[in-house]
GROMACS .gro file of C-alpha atoms in nm:
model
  107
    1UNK     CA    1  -6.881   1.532  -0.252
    2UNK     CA    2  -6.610   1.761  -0.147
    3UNK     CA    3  -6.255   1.770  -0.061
    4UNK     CA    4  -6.332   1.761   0.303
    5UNK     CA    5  -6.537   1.440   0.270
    6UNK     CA    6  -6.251   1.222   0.253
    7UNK     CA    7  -6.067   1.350   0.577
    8UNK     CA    8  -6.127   1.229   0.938
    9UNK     CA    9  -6.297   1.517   1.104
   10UNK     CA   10  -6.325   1.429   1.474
   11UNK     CA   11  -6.205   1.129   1.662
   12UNK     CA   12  -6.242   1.018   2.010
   13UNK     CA   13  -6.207   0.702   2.286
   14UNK     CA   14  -6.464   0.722   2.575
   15UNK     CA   15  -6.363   0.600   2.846
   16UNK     CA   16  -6.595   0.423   3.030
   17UNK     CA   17  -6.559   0.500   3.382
   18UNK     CA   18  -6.646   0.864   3.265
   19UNK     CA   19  -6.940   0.872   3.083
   20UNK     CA   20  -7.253   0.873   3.191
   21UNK     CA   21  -7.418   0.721   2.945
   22UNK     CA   22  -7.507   0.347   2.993
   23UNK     CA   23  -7.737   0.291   2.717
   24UNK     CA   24  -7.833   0.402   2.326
   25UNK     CA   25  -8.056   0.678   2.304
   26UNK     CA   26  -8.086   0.725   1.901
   27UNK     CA   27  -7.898   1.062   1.876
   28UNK     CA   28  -7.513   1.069   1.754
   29UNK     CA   29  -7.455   1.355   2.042
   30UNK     CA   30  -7.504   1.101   2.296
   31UNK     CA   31  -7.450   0.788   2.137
   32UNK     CA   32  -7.077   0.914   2.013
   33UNK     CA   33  -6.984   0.894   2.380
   34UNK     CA   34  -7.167   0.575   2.519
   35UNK     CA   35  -6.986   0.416   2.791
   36UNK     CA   36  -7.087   0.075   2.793
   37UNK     CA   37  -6.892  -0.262   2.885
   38UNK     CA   38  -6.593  -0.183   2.642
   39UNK     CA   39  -6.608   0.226   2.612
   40UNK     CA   40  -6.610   0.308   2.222
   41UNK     CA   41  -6.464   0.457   1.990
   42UNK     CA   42  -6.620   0.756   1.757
   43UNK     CA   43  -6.492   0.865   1.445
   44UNK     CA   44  -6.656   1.144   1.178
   45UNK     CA   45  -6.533   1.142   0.840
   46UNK     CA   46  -6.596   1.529   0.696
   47UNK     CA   47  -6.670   1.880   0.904
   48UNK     CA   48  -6.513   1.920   1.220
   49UNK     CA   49  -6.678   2.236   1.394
   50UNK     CA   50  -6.484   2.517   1.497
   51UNK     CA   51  -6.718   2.516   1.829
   52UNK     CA   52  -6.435   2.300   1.946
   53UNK     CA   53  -6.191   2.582   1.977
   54UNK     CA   54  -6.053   2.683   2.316
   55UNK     CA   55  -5.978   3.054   2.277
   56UNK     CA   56  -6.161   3.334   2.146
   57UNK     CA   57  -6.408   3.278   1.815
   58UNK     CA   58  -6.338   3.631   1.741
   59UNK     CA   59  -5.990   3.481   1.642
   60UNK     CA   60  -6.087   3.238   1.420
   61UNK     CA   61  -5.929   3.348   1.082
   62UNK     CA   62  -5.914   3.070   0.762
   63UNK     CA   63  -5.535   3.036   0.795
   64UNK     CA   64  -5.590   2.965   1.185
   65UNK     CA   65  -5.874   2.724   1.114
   66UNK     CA   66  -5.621   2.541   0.838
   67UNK     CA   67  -5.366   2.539   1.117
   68UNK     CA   68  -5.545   2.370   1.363
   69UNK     CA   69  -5.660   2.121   1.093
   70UNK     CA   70  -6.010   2.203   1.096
   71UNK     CA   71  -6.223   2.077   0.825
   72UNK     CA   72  -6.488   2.246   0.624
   73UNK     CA   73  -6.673   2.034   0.428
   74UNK     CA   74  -7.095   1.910   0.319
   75UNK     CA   75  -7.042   1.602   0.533
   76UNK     CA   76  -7.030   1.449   0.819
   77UNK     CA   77  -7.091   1.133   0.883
   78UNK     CA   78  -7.034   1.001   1.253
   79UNK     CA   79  -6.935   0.644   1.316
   80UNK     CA   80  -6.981   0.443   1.643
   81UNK     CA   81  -6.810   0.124   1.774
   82UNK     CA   82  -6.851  -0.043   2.062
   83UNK     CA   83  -6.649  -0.354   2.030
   84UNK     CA   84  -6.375  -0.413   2.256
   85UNK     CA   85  -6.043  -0.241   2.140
   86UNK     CA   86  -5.653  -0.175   2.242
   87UNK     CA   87  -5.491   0.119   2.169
   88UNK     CA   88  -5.129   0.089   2.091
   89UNK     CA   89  -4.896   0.414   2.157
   90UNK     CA   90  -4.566   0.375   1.889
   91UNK     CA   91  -4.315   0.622   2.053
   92UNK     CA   92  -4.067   0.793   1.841
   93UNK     CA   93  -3.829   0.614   2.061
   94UNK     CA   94  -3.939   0.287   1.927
   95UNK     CA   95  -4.113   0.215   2.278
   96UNK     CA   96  -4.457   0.095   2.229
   97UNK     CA   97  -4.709   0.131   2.514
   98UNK     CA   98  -5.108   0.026   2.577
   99UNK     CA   99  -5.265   0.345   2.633
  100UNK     CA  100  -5.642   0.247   2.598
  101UNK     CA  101  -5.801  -0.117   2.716
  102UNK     CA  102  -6.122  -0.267   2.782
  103UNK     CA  103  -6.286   0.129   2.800
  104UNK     CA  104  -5.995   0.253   2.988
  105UNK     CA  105  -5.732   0.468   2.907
  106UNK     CA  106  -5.433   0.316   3.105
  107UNK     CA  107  -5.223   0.676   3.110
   0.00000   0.00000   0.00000
């Protein structure tokens, strides 16, 4: 495969007072944000799609795109999990702080 293969692409918590959707419905566009009991968590290893970029496409030059740490690449491969999770925050200051339990992002 490519360069781009071995690089996290996109990653994301849901949290689960947000979404909408309560149950699978076989396709990775909804599934990737499932609410459920515990939220989840989505990760893509591969292409992350310039679709995702606030300002104008007409901007969009390679060095900007390298900048902003999109990927290009053949693949990607969406993961999904479901199982309950915290999310640890590790300040610089050496302060540590819950930011995501049971679904819920806490800040």
């Amino acid at each position: 495969m490519d360069q781009g293969a071995s690089r996290v692409g996109e990653f994301s918590l849901t949290d689960r007072r947000f979404s909408r959707i309560d149950r699978f419905m076989a396709d990775t566009l909804f599934d990737e944000n499932f609410g459920g009991k515990h939220g989840n968590c989505h990760v893509a290893l591969g292409a992350s799609y310039t679709d995702t970029y606030n300002g104008d496409p007409a901007e969009m030059t390679p060095a900007l795109k390298k900048k902003l740490g999109f990927n290009d690449s053949a693949l990607h491969w969406d993961l999904v999990n479901t199982e309950d999770k915290i999310v640890t925050a590790h300040l610089t200051s050496g302060r540590k702080i819950v930011i995501y339990e049971g679904g819920v992002f806490r800040y």
